[in-house]
Amino acid sequence: MSEKLTEVLDSLKAIKGVHGAALIEKFGLIKGSALPGWVDPEAVAAMVTLILKASQRATKELEQGVFQNAIIESEKGKILFAEVKGNILTLIATKEAKLGIINLKLGAASEAIKDVV
Amino acid sequence: MSEKLTEVLDSLKAIKGVHGAALIEKFGLIKGSALPGWVDPEAVAAMVTLILKASQRATKELEQGVFQNAIIESEKGKILFAEVKGNILTLIATKEAKLGIINLKLGAASEAIKDVV
């Protein structure tokens, strides 16, 4: 994992209400992660694969074009997914984390790692 | 499909930038739909299944609790999913559709159909 990528993932993990972040290649390979010990990166990779499969159906059958980003909100937290050059930057947050702030930081992080992924 | 459900799905379909809406039971059964002819309800049901699978992993392995809602944004459009008593209300929209308005209407629609699903 490049130094730049480590730095960006660590900075996402440091946001209030964010448990951690990972960069998953679109076929499920974990390219980098800054996750707490109780989160299995493979579980995050499996989720990315399922989201991309759902998006592929949307692309093919609903003429929605290529995947850009997704959010899953649950009772106790939310997970954000953003496409970065064939990879998916994934962020795991608590329910309380503010979507506006997280989306801004996620956009900035995507830009920052574009040249190193 | 109940009259009330038909009415609510039709009213969602009438929103500017919305292609259509459907109510899918959590195991993939289509309980009602107001979709344009070019959208296969089965494709929408398949997407719901994939999103719920991703959410189940989040629930089990990331301690996120039960599924509430999700959005997938693509190059040419977005798809919204909202949980309503074990069913998923799904809305297919263009890129231009305003998320704020759609979320409000989706919330109101969820409330309106709670007693008939």
mmCIF file of N, CA and C in Angstrom, chain B:
data_model
loop_
_atom_site.group_PDB
_atom_site.id
_atom_site.type_symbol
_atom_site.label_atom_id
_atom_site.label_comp_id
_atom_site.label_asym_id
_atom_site.label_seq_id
_atom_site.Cartn_x
_atom_site.Cartn_y
_atom_site.Cartn_z
ATOM 1 N N MET B 1 -52.960 -6.071 -6.094
ATOM 2 C CA MET B 1 -52.364 -4.854 -5.507
ATOM 3 C C MET B 1 -53.496 -3.944 -5.034
ATOM 4 N N SER B 2 -53.392 -3.451 -3.806
ATOM 5 C CA SER B 2 -54.467 -2.620 -3.247
ATOM 6 C C SER B 2 -54.547 -1.278 -3.963
ATOM 7 N N GLU B 3 -55.714 -0.669 -3.873
ATOM 8 C CA GLU B 3 -55.942 0.616 -4.544
ATOM 9 C C GLU B 3 -54.998 1.697 -4.000
ATOM 10 N N LYS B 4 -54.841 1.673 -2.668
ATOM 11 C CA LYS B 4 -53.977 2.645 -2.001
ATOM 12 C C LYS B 4 -52.529 2.514 -2.502
ATOM 13 N N LEU B 5 -52.038 1.282 -2.611
ATOM 14 C CA LEU B 5 -50.669 1.045 -3.070
ATOM 15 C C LEU B 5 -50.488 1.529 -4.516
ATOM 16 N N THR B 6 -51.456 1.209 -5.370
ATOM 17 C CA THR B 6 -51.429 1.664 -6.765
ATOM 18 C C THR B 6 -51.333 3.184 -6.813
ATOM 19 N N GLU B 7 -52.157 3.827 -6.011
ATOM 20 C CA GLU B 7 -52.215 5.295 -5.975
ATOM 21 C C GLU B 7 -50.848 5.877 -5.556
ATOM 22 N N VAL B 8 -50.243 5.291 -4.516
ATOM 23 C CA VAL B 8 -48.960 5.804 -4.007
ATOM 24 C C VAL B 8 -47.841 5.576 -5.036
ATOM 25 N N LEU B 9 -47.794 4.399 -5.636
ATOM 26 C CA LEU B 9 -46.748 4.117 -6.634
ATOM 27 C C LEU B 9 -46.912 5.030 -7.855
ATOM 28 N N ASP B 10 -48.155 5.238 -8.279
ATOM 29 C CA ASP B 10 -48.411 6.140 -9.411
ATOM 30 C C ASP B 10 -47.979 7.571 -9.093
ATOM 31 N N SER B 11 -48.209 7.998 -7.841
ATOM 32 C CA SER B 11 -47.844 9.374 -7.466
ATOM 33 C C SER B 11 -46.312 9.533 -7.431
ATOM 34 N N LEU B 12 -45.606 8.468 -7.058
ATOM 35 C CA LEU B 12 -44.131 8.532 -7.101
ATOM 36 C C LEU B 12 -43.645 8.619 -8.545
ATOM 37 N N LYS B 13 -44.275 7.824 -9.422
ATOM 38 C CA LYS B 13 -43.898 7.795 -10.843
ATOM 39 C C LYS B 13 -44.112 9.173 -11.488
ATOM 40 N N ALA B 14 -45.060 9.942 -10.934
ATOM 41 C CA ALA B 14 -45.398 11.248 -11.516
ATOM 42 C C ALA B 14 -44.413 12.359 -11.142
ATOM 43 N N ILE B 15 -43.493 12.080 -10.191
ATOM 44 C CA ILE B 15 -42.522 13.110 -9.793
ATOM 45 C C ILE B 15 -41.559 13.372 -10.951
ATOM 46 N N LYS B 16 -41.220 14.636 -11.143
ATOM 47 C CA LYS B 16 -40.274 15.037 -12.195
ATOM 48 C C LYS B 16 -38.943 14.277 -12.027
ATOM 49 N N GLY B 17 -38.484 13.656 -13.085
ATOM 50 C CA GLY B 17 -37.203 12.952 -13.036
ATOM 51 C C GLY B 17 -37.298 11.529 -12.498
ATOM 52 N N VAL B 18 -38.505 11.079 -12.192
ATOM 53 C CA VAL B 18 -38.658 9.697 -11.696
ATOM 54 C C VAL B 18 -39.233 8.813 -12.813
ATOM 55 N N HIS B 19 -38.529 7.709 -13.116
ATOM 56 C CA HIS B 19 -39.009 6.777 -14.146
ATOM 57 C C HIS B 19 -40.151 5.918 -13.621
ATOM 58 N N GLY B 20 -40.029 5.499 -12.352
ATOM 59 C CA GLY B 20 -41.064 4.634 -11.815
ATOM 60 C C GLY B 20 -40.704 4.112 -10.440
ATOM 61 N N ALA B 21 -41.632 3.344 -9.854
ATOM 62 C CA ALA B 21 -41.426 2.825 -8.501
ATOM 63 C C ALA B 21 -42.012 1.422 -8.392
ATOM 64 N N ALA B 22 -41.513 0.664 -7.426
ATOM 65 C CA ALA B 22 -42.044 -0.681 -7.201
ATOM 66 C C ALA B 22 -41.911 -1.032 -5.728
ATOM 67 N N LEU B 23 -42.790 -1.919 -5.265
ATOM 68 C CA LEU B 23 -42.686 -2.423 -3.895
ATOM 69 C C LEU B 23 -42.331 -3.904 -3.984
ATOM 70 N N ILE B 24 -41.147 -4.235 -3.428
ATOM 71 C CA ILE B 24 -40.629 -5.603 -3.527
ATOM 72 C C ILE B 24 -40.550 -6.200 -2.123
ATOM 73 N N GLU B 25 -41.133 -7.361 -1.944
ATOM 74 C CA GLU B 25 -41.055 -8.061 -0.651
ATOM 75 C C GLU B 25 -39.609 -8.509 -0.459
ATOM 76 N N LYS B 26 -39.154 -8.615 0.804
ATOM 77 C CA LYS B 26 -37.707 -8.785 1.026
ATOM 78 C C LYS B 26 -37.114 -10.066 0.445
ATOM 79 N N PHE B 27 -37.952 -11.059 0.112
ATOM 80 C CA PHE B 27 -37.398 -12.243 -0.555
ATOM 81 C C PHE B 27 -37.534 -12.167 -2.077
ATOM 82 N N GLY B 28 -37.906 -10.991 -2.603
ATOM 83 C CA GLY B 28 -37.864 -10.787 -4.049
ATOM 84 C C GLY B 28 -39.208 -10.785 -4.757
ATOM 85 N N LEU B 29 -40.291 -11.061 -4.015
ATOM 86 C CA LEU B 29 -41.630 -11.050 -4.624
ATOM 87 C C LEU B 29 -42.061 -9.614 -4.951
ATOM 88 N N ILE B 30 -42.583 -9.397 -6.159
ATOM 89 C CA ILE B 30 -43.037 -8.059 -6.553
ATOM 90 C C ILE B 30 -44.462 -7.851 -6.044
ATOM 91 N N LYS B 31 -44.631 -6.928 -5.114
ATOM 92 C CA LYS B 31 -45.965 -6.714 -4.519
ATOM 93 C C LYS B 31 -46.756 -5.631 -5.241
ATOM 94 N N GLY B 32 -46.062 -4.803 -5.999
ATOM 95 C CA GLY B 32 -46.744 -3.769 -6.764
ATOM 96 C C GLY B 32 -45.726 -2.995 -7.572
ATOM 97 N N SER B 33 -46.130 -2.458 -8.728
ATOM 98 C CA SER B 33 -45.175 -1.655 -9.491
ATOM 99 C C SER B 33 -45.863 -0.653 -10.387
ATOM 100 N N ALA B 34 -45.211 0.486 -10.560
ATOM 101 C CA ALA B 34 -45.617 1.497 -11.532
ATOM 102 C C ALA B 34 -44.330 1.848 -12.263
ATOM 103 N N LEU B 35 -43.990 1.021 -13.248
ATOM 104 C CA LEU B 35 -42.712 1.159 -13.952
ATOM 105 C C LEU B 35 -42.969 1.393 -15.432
ATOM 106 N N PRO B 36 -42.063 2.091 -16.122
ATOM 107 C CA PRO B 36 -42.234 2.239 -17.564
ATOM 108 C C PRO B 36 -42.034 0.879 -18.254
ATOM 109 N N GLY B 37 -42.536 0.745 -19.475
ATOM 110 C CA GLY B 37 -42.509 -0.530 -20.189
ATOM 111 C C GLY B 37 -41.127 -1.128 -20.372
ATOM 112 N N TRP B 38 -40.111 -0.257 -20.463
ATOM 113 C CA TRP B 38 -38.758 -0.764 -20.734
ATOM 114 C C TRP B 38 -38.045 -1.270 -19.471
ATOM 115 N N VAL B 39 -38.687 -1.143 -18.302
ATOM 116 C CA VAL B 39 -38.072 -1.645 -17.065
ATOM 117 C C VAL B 39 -38.726 -2.962 -16.645
ATOM 118 N N ASP B 40 -37.913 -3.997 -16.520
ATOM 119 C CA ASP B 40 -38.391 -5.307 -16.104
ATOM 120 C C ASP B 40 -38.483 -5.338 -14.568
ATOM 121 N N PRO B 41 -39.692 -5.520 -14.005
ATOM 122 C CA PRO B 41 -39.816 -5.563 -12.542
ATOM 123 C C PRO B 41 -38.898 -6.623 -11.912
ATOM 124 N N GLU B 42 -38.660 -7.720 -12.643
ATOM 125 C CA GLU B 42 -37.792 -8.789 -12.120
ATOM 126 C C GLU B 42 -36.365 -8.285 -11.923
ATOM 127 N N ALA B 43 -35.920 -7.375 -12.804
ATOM 128 C CA ALA B 43 -34.572 -6.807 -12.673
ATOM 129 C C ALA B 43 -34.503 -5.951 -11.409
ATOM 130 N N VAL B 44 -35.580 -5.236 -11.133
ATOM 131 C CA VAL B 44 -35.642 -4.406 -9.928
ATOM 132 C C VAL B 44 -35.626 -5.311 -8.685
ATOM 133 N N ALA B 45 -36.393 -6.395 -8.737
ATOM 134 C CA ALA B 45 -36.438 -7.346 -7.621
ATOM 135 C C ALA B 45 -35.048 -7.952 -7.379
ATOM 136 N N ALA B 46 -34.329 -8.252 -8.464
ATOM 137 C CA ALA B 46 -32.986 -8.836 -8.334
ATOM 138 C C ALA B 46 -32.042 -7.854 -7.651
ATOM 139 N N MET B 47 -32.178 -6.585 -7.981
ATOM 140 C CA MET B 47 -31.338 -5.560 -7.348
ATOM 141 C C MET B 47 -31.633 -5.438 -5.863
ATOM 142 N N VAL B 48 -32.906 -5.481 -5.524
ATOM 143 C CA VAL B 48 -33.293 -5.408 -4.112
ATOM 144 C C VAL B 48 -32.648 -6.557 -3.336
ATOM 145 N N THR B 49 -32.698 -7.747 -3.910
ATOM 146 C CA THR B 49 -32.100 -8.921 -3.264
ATOM 147 C C THR B 49 -30.610 -8.713 -3.015
ATOM 148 N N LEU B 50 -29.899 -8.173 -4.011
ATOM 149 C CA LEU B 50 -28.452 -7.953 -3.868
ATOM 150 C C LEU B 50 -28.145 -6.890 -2.803
ATOM 151 N N ILE B 51 -28.921 -5.819 -2.799
ATOM 152 C CA ILE B 51 -28.727 -4.753 -1.803
ATOM 153 C C ILE B 51 -28.963 -5.302 -0.396
ATOM 154 N N LEU B 52 -30.010 -6.112 -0.257
ATOM 155 C CA LEU B 52 -30.314 -6.663 1.065
ATOM 156 C C LEU B 52 -29.234 -7.642 1.520
ATOM 157 N N LYS B 53 -28.663 -8.385 0.570
ATOM 158 C CA LYS B 53 -27.550 -9.288 0.913
ATOM 159 C C LYS B 53 -26.354 -8.489 1.420
ATOM 160 N N ALA B 54 -26.053 -7.399 0.730
ATOM 161 C CA ALA B 54 -24.942 -6.538 1.161
ATOM 162 C C ALA B 54 -25.235 -5.984 2.548
ATOM 163 N N SER B 55 -26.469 -5.556 2.749
ATOM 164 C CA SER B 55 -26.862 -4.989 4.040
ATOM 165 C C SER B 55 -26.809 -6.034 5.154
ATOM 166 N N GLN B 56 -27.164 -7.288 4.823
ATOM 167 C CA GLN B 56 -27.101 -8.359 5.831
ATOM 168 C C GLN B 56 -25.678 -8.585 6.329
ATOM 169 N N ARG B 57 -24.713 -8.490 5.411
ATOM 170 C CA ARG B 57 -23.308 -8.622 5.835
ATOM 171 C C ARG B 57 -22.948 -7.465 6.756
ATOM 172 N N ALA B 58 -23.445 -6.273 6.419
ATOM 173 C CA ALA B 58 -23.175 -5.093 7.252
ATOM 174 C C ALA B 58 -23.783 -5.267 8.635
ATOM 175 N N THR B 59 -24.975 -5.855 8.664
ATOM 176 C CA THR B 59 -25.662 -6.079 9.936
ATOM 177 C C THR B 59 -24.889 -7.066 10.795
ATOM 178 N N LYS B 60 -24.475 -8.178 10.171
ATOM 179 C CA LYS B 60 -23.868 -9.282 10.903
ATOM 180 C C LYS B 60 -22.425 -8.987 11.279
ATOM 181 N N GLU B 61 -21.658 -8.471 10.324
ATOM 182 C CA GLU B 61 -20.217 -8.385 10.541
ATOM 183 C C GLU B 61 -19.744 -6.987 10.919
ATOM 184 N N LEU B 62 -20.552 -5.973 10.646
ATOM 185 C CA LEU B 62 -20.133 -4.613 10.987
ATOM 186 C C LEU B 62 -21.043 -3.979 12.033
ATOM 187 N N GLU B 63 -21.889 -4.791 12.640
ATOM 188 C CA GLU B 63 -22.766 -4.311 13.715
ATOM 189 C C GLU B 63 -23.557 -3.062 13.328
ATOM 190 N N GLN B 64 -24.160 -3.103 12.141
ATOM 191 C CA GLN B 64 -24.875 -1.921 11.649
ATOM 192 C C GLN B 64 -26.384 -1.984 11.904
ATOM 193 N N GLY B 65 -26.872 -3.077 12.454
ATOM 194 C CA GLY B 65 -28.323 -3.176 12.696
ATOM 195 C C GLY B 65 -29.090 -3.440 11.410
ATOM 196 N N VAL B 66 -30.417 -3.391 11.500
ATOM 197 C CA VAL B 66 -31.240 -3.751 10.338
ATOM 198 C C VAL B 66 -31.260 -2.660 9.258
ATOM 199 N N PHE B 67 -31.495 -3.106 8.033
ATOM 200 C CA PHE B 67 -31.520 -2.233 6.863
ATOM 201 C C PHE B 67 -32.614 -1.169 6.953
ATOM 202 N N GLN B 68 -32.289 0.066 6.598
ATOM 203 C CA GLN B 68 -33.303 1.127 6.528
ATOM 204 C C GLN B 68 -33.458 1.681 5.117
ATOM 205 N N ASN B 69 -32.362 2.126 4.524
ATOM 206 C CA ASN B 69 -32.467 2.604 3.148
ATOM 207 C C ASN B 69 -31.124 2.633 2.433
ATOM 208 N N ALA B 70 -31.193 2.758 1.103
ATOM 209 C CA ALA B 70 -29.961 2.771 0.312
ATOM 210 C C ALA B 70 -30.170 3.593 -0.953
ATOM 211 N N ILE B 71 -29.062 4.083 -1.493
ATOM 212 C CA ILE B 71 -29.090 4.789 -2.780
ATOM 213 C C ILE B 71 -27.915 4.275 -3.602
ATOM 214 N N ILE B 72 -28.154 3.986 -4.866
ATOM 215 C CA ILE B 72 -27.046 3.729 -5.795
ATOM 216 C C ILE B 72 -27.086 4.837 -6.842
ATOM 217 N N GLU B 73 -25.996 5.585 -6.954
ATOM 218 C CA GLU B 73 -25.937 6.637 -7.975
ATOM 219 C C GLU B 73 -25.003 6.201 -9.096
ATOM 220 N N SER B 74 -25.488 6.301 -10.328
ATOM 221 C CA SER B 74 -24.676 5.946 -11.489
ATOM 222 C C SER B 74 -24.565 7.145 -12.406
ATOM 223 N N GLU B 75 -23.811 6.953 -13.473
ATOM 224 C CA GLU B 75 -23.540 8.021 -14.445
ATOM 225 C C GLU B 75 -24.826 8.677 -14.963
ATOM 226 N N LYS B 76 -25.869 7.865 -15.215
ATOM 227 C CA LYS B 76 -27.076 8.404 -15.842
ATOM 228 C C LYS B 76 -28.328 8.363 -14.973
ATOM 229 N N GLY B 77 -28.193 7.957 -13.715
ATOM 230 C CA GLY B 77 -29.395 7.890 -12.901
ATOM 231 C C GLY B 77 -29.131 7.394 -11.505
ATOM 232 N N LYS B 78 -30.194 7.302 -10.718
ATOM 233 C CA LYS B 78 -30.024 6.773 -9.364
ATOM 234 C C LYS B 78 -31.220 5.907 -8.981
ATOM 235 N N ILE B 79 -30.972 5.005 -8.048
ATOM 236 C CA ILE B 79 -32.019 4.113 -7.563
ATOM 237 C C ILE B 79 -32.052 4.222 -6.056
ATOM 238 N N LEU B 80 -33.250 4.420 -5.512
ATOM 239 C CA LEU B 80 -33.412 4.545 -4.060
ATOM 240 C C LEU B 80 -34.197 3.359 -3.520
ATOM 241 N N PHE B 81 -33.822 2.908 -2.347
ATOM 242 C CA PHE B 81 -34.469 1.769 -1.705
ATOM 243 C C PHE B 81 -34.833 2.162 -0.271
ATOM 244 N N ALA B 82 -36.080 1.941 0.141
ATOM 245 C CA ALA B 82 -36.478 2.256 1.521
ATOM 246 C C ALA B 82 -37.266 1.093 2.116
ATOM 247 N N GLU B 83 -36.921 0.716 3.334
ATOM 248 C CA GLU B 83 -37.591 -0.407 3.999
ATOM 249 C C GLU B 83 -38.963 0.014 4.511
ATOM 250 N N VAL B 84 -39.992 -0.789 4.202
ATOM 251 C CA VAL B 84 -41.336 -0.556 4.729
ATOM 252 C C VAL B 84 -41.900 -1.897 5.215
ATOM 253 N N LYS B 85 -41.800 -2.136 6.502
ATOM 254 C CA LYS B 85 -42.364 -3.358 7.106
ATOM 255 C C LYS B 85 -42.008 -4.644 6.349
ATOM 256 N N GLY B 86 -40.724 -4.877 6.175
ATOM 257 C CA GLY B 86 -40.276 -6.118 5.522
ATOM 258 C C GLY B 86 -40.327 -6.076 4.007
ATOM 259 N N ASN B 87 -40.746 -4.954 3.451
ATOM 260 C CA ASN B 87 -40.742 -4.750 1.999
ATOM 261 C C ASN B 87 -39.780 -3.626 1.663
ATOM 262 N N ILE B 88 -39.366 -3.583 0.387
ATOM 263 C CA ILE B 88 -38.484 -2.502 -0.035
ATOM 264 C C ILE B 88 -39.180 -1.692 -1.113
ATOM 265 N N LEU B 89 -39.418 -0.419 -0.788
ATOM 266 C CA LEU B 89 -39.977 0.512 -1.762
ATOM 267 C C LEU B 89 -38.809 1.036 -2.597
ATOM 268 N N THR B 90 -38.890 0.819 -3.911
ATOM 269 C CA THR B 90 -37.772 1.134 -4.805
ATOM 270 C C THR B 90 -38.192 2.186 -5.808
ATOM 271 N N LEU B 91 -37.305 3.145 -6.050
ATOM 272 C CA LEU B 91 -37.625 4.251 -6.942
ATOM 273 C C LEU B 91 -36.473 4.440 -7.927
ATOM 274 N N ILE B 92 -36.798 4.503 -9.212
ATOM 275 C CA ILE B 92 -35.769 4.664 -10.248
ATOM 276 C C ILE B 92 -35.871 6.067 -10.817
ATOM 277 N N ALA B 93 -34.758 6.807 -10.749
ATOM 278 C CA ALA B 93 -34.797 8.219 -11.147
ATOM 279 C C ALA B 93 -33.663 8.561 -12.107
ATOM 280 N N THR B 94 -33.817 9.693 -12.794
ATOM 281 C CA THR B 94 -32.758 10.194 -13.668
ATOM 282 C C THR B 94 -31.676 10.860 -12.814
ATOM 283 N N LYS B 95 -30.536 11.155 -13.450
ATOM 284 C CA LYS B 95 -29.442 11.848 -12.780
ATOM 285 C C LYS B 95 -29.896 13.216 -12.254
ATOM 286 N N GLU B 96 -30.777 13.848 -12.999
ATOM 287 C CA GLU B 96 -31.170 15.229 -12.693
ATOM 288 C C GLU B 96 -32.146 15.338 -11.523
ATOM 289 N N ALA B 97 -32.850 14.261 -11.208
ATOM 290 C CA ALA B 97 -33.838 14.296 -10.125
ATOM 291 C C ALA B 97 -33.166 14.748 -8.835
ATOM 292 N N LYS B 98 -33.826 15.630 -8.099
ATOM 293 C CA LYS B 98 -33.255 16.199 -6.868
ATOM 294 C C LYS B 98 -33.463 15.240 -5.700
ATOM 295 N N LEU B 99 -32.354 14.841 -5.074
ATOM 296 C CA LEU B 99 -32.417 13.864 -3.979
ATOM 297 C C LEU B 99 -33.262 14.349 -2.808
ATOM 298 N N GLY B 100 -33.176 15.649 -2.483
ATOM 299 C CA GLY B 100 -33.916 16.198 -1.349
ATOM 300 C C GLY B 100 -35.410 15.971 -1.512
ATOM 301 N N ILE B 101 -35.932 16.358 -2.681
ATOM 302 C CA ILE B 101 -37.367 16.213 -2.967
ATOM 303 C C ILE B 101 -37.767 14.743 -2.983
ATOM 304 N N ILE B 102 -36.974 13.934 -3.698
ATOM 305 C CA ILE B 102 -37.307 12.511 -3.815
ATOM 306 C C ILE B 102 -37.332 11.840 -2.447
ATOM 307 N N ASN B 103 -36.355 12.158 -1.593
ATOM 308 C CA ASN B 103 -36.305 11.556 -0.259
ATOM 309 C C ASN B 103 -37.534 11.915 0.570
ATOM 310 N N LEU B 104 -37.950 13.163 0.467
ATOM 311 C CA LEU B 104 -39.161 13.609 1.171
ATOM 312 C C LEU B 104 -40.389 12.819 0.715
ATOM 313 N N LYS B 105 -40.549 12.713 -0.613
ATOM 314 C CA LYS B 105 -41.713 12.025 -1.182
ATOM 315 C C LYS B 105 -41.664 10.525 -0.867
ATOM 316 N N LEU B 106 -40.446 9.972 -0.852
ATOM 317 C CA LEU B 106 -40.285 8.552 -0.560
ATOM 318 C C LEU B 106 -40.667 8.281 0.899
ATOM 319 N N GLY B 107 -40.270 9.189 1.787
ATOM 320 C CA GLY B 107 -40.631 9.062 3.195
ATOM 321 C C GLY B 107 -42.146 9.113 3.400
ATOM 322 N N ALA B 108 -42.782 10.069 2.707
ATOM 323 C CA ALA B 108 -44.245 10.213 2.803
ATOM 324 C C ALA B 108 -44.943 8.977 2.232
ATOM 325 N N ALA B 109 -44.414 8.465 1.117
ATOM 326 C CA ALA B 109 -44.998 7.270 0.486
ATOM 327 C C ALA B 109 -44.877 6.060 1.412
ATOM 328 N N SER B 110 -43.723 5.930 2.068
ATOM 329 C CA SER B 110 -43.514 4.814 3.010
ATOM 330 C C SER B 110 -44.552 4.853 4.113
ATOM 331 N N GLU B 111 -44.771 6.049 4.662
ATOM 332 C CA GLU B 111 -45.778 6.230 5.708
ATOM 333 C C GLU B 111 -47.165 5.837 5.196
ATOM 334 N N ALA B 112 -47.475 6.306 3.977
ATOM 335 C CA ALA B 112 -48.818 6.129 3.411
ATOM 336 C C ALA B 112 -49.162 4.656 3.154
ATOM 337 N N ILE B 113 -48.144 3.842 2.840
ATOM 338 C CA ILE B 113 -48.458 2.441 2.516
ATOM 339 C C ILE B 113 -48.263 1.488 3.692
ATOM 340 N N LYS B 114 -47.786 2.021 4.825
ATOM 341 C CA LYS B 114 -47.503 1.171 5.999
ATOM 342 C C LYS B 114 -48.706 0.311 6.408
ATOM 343 N N ASP B 115 -49.906 0.868 6.250
ATOM 344 C CA ASP B 115 -51.093 0.143 6.710
ATOM 345 C C ASP B 115 -51.637 -0.839 5.678
ATOM 346 N N VAL B 116 -51.146 -0.768 4.449
ATOM 347 C CA VAL B 116 -51.732 -1.636 3.408
ATOM 348 C C VAL B 116 -50.770 -2.720 2.917
ATOM 349 N N VAL B 117 -49.522 -2.724 3.437
ATOM 350 C CA VAL B 117 -48.591 -3.775 2.972
ATOM 351 C C VAL B 117 -48.471 -4.892 4.024
#
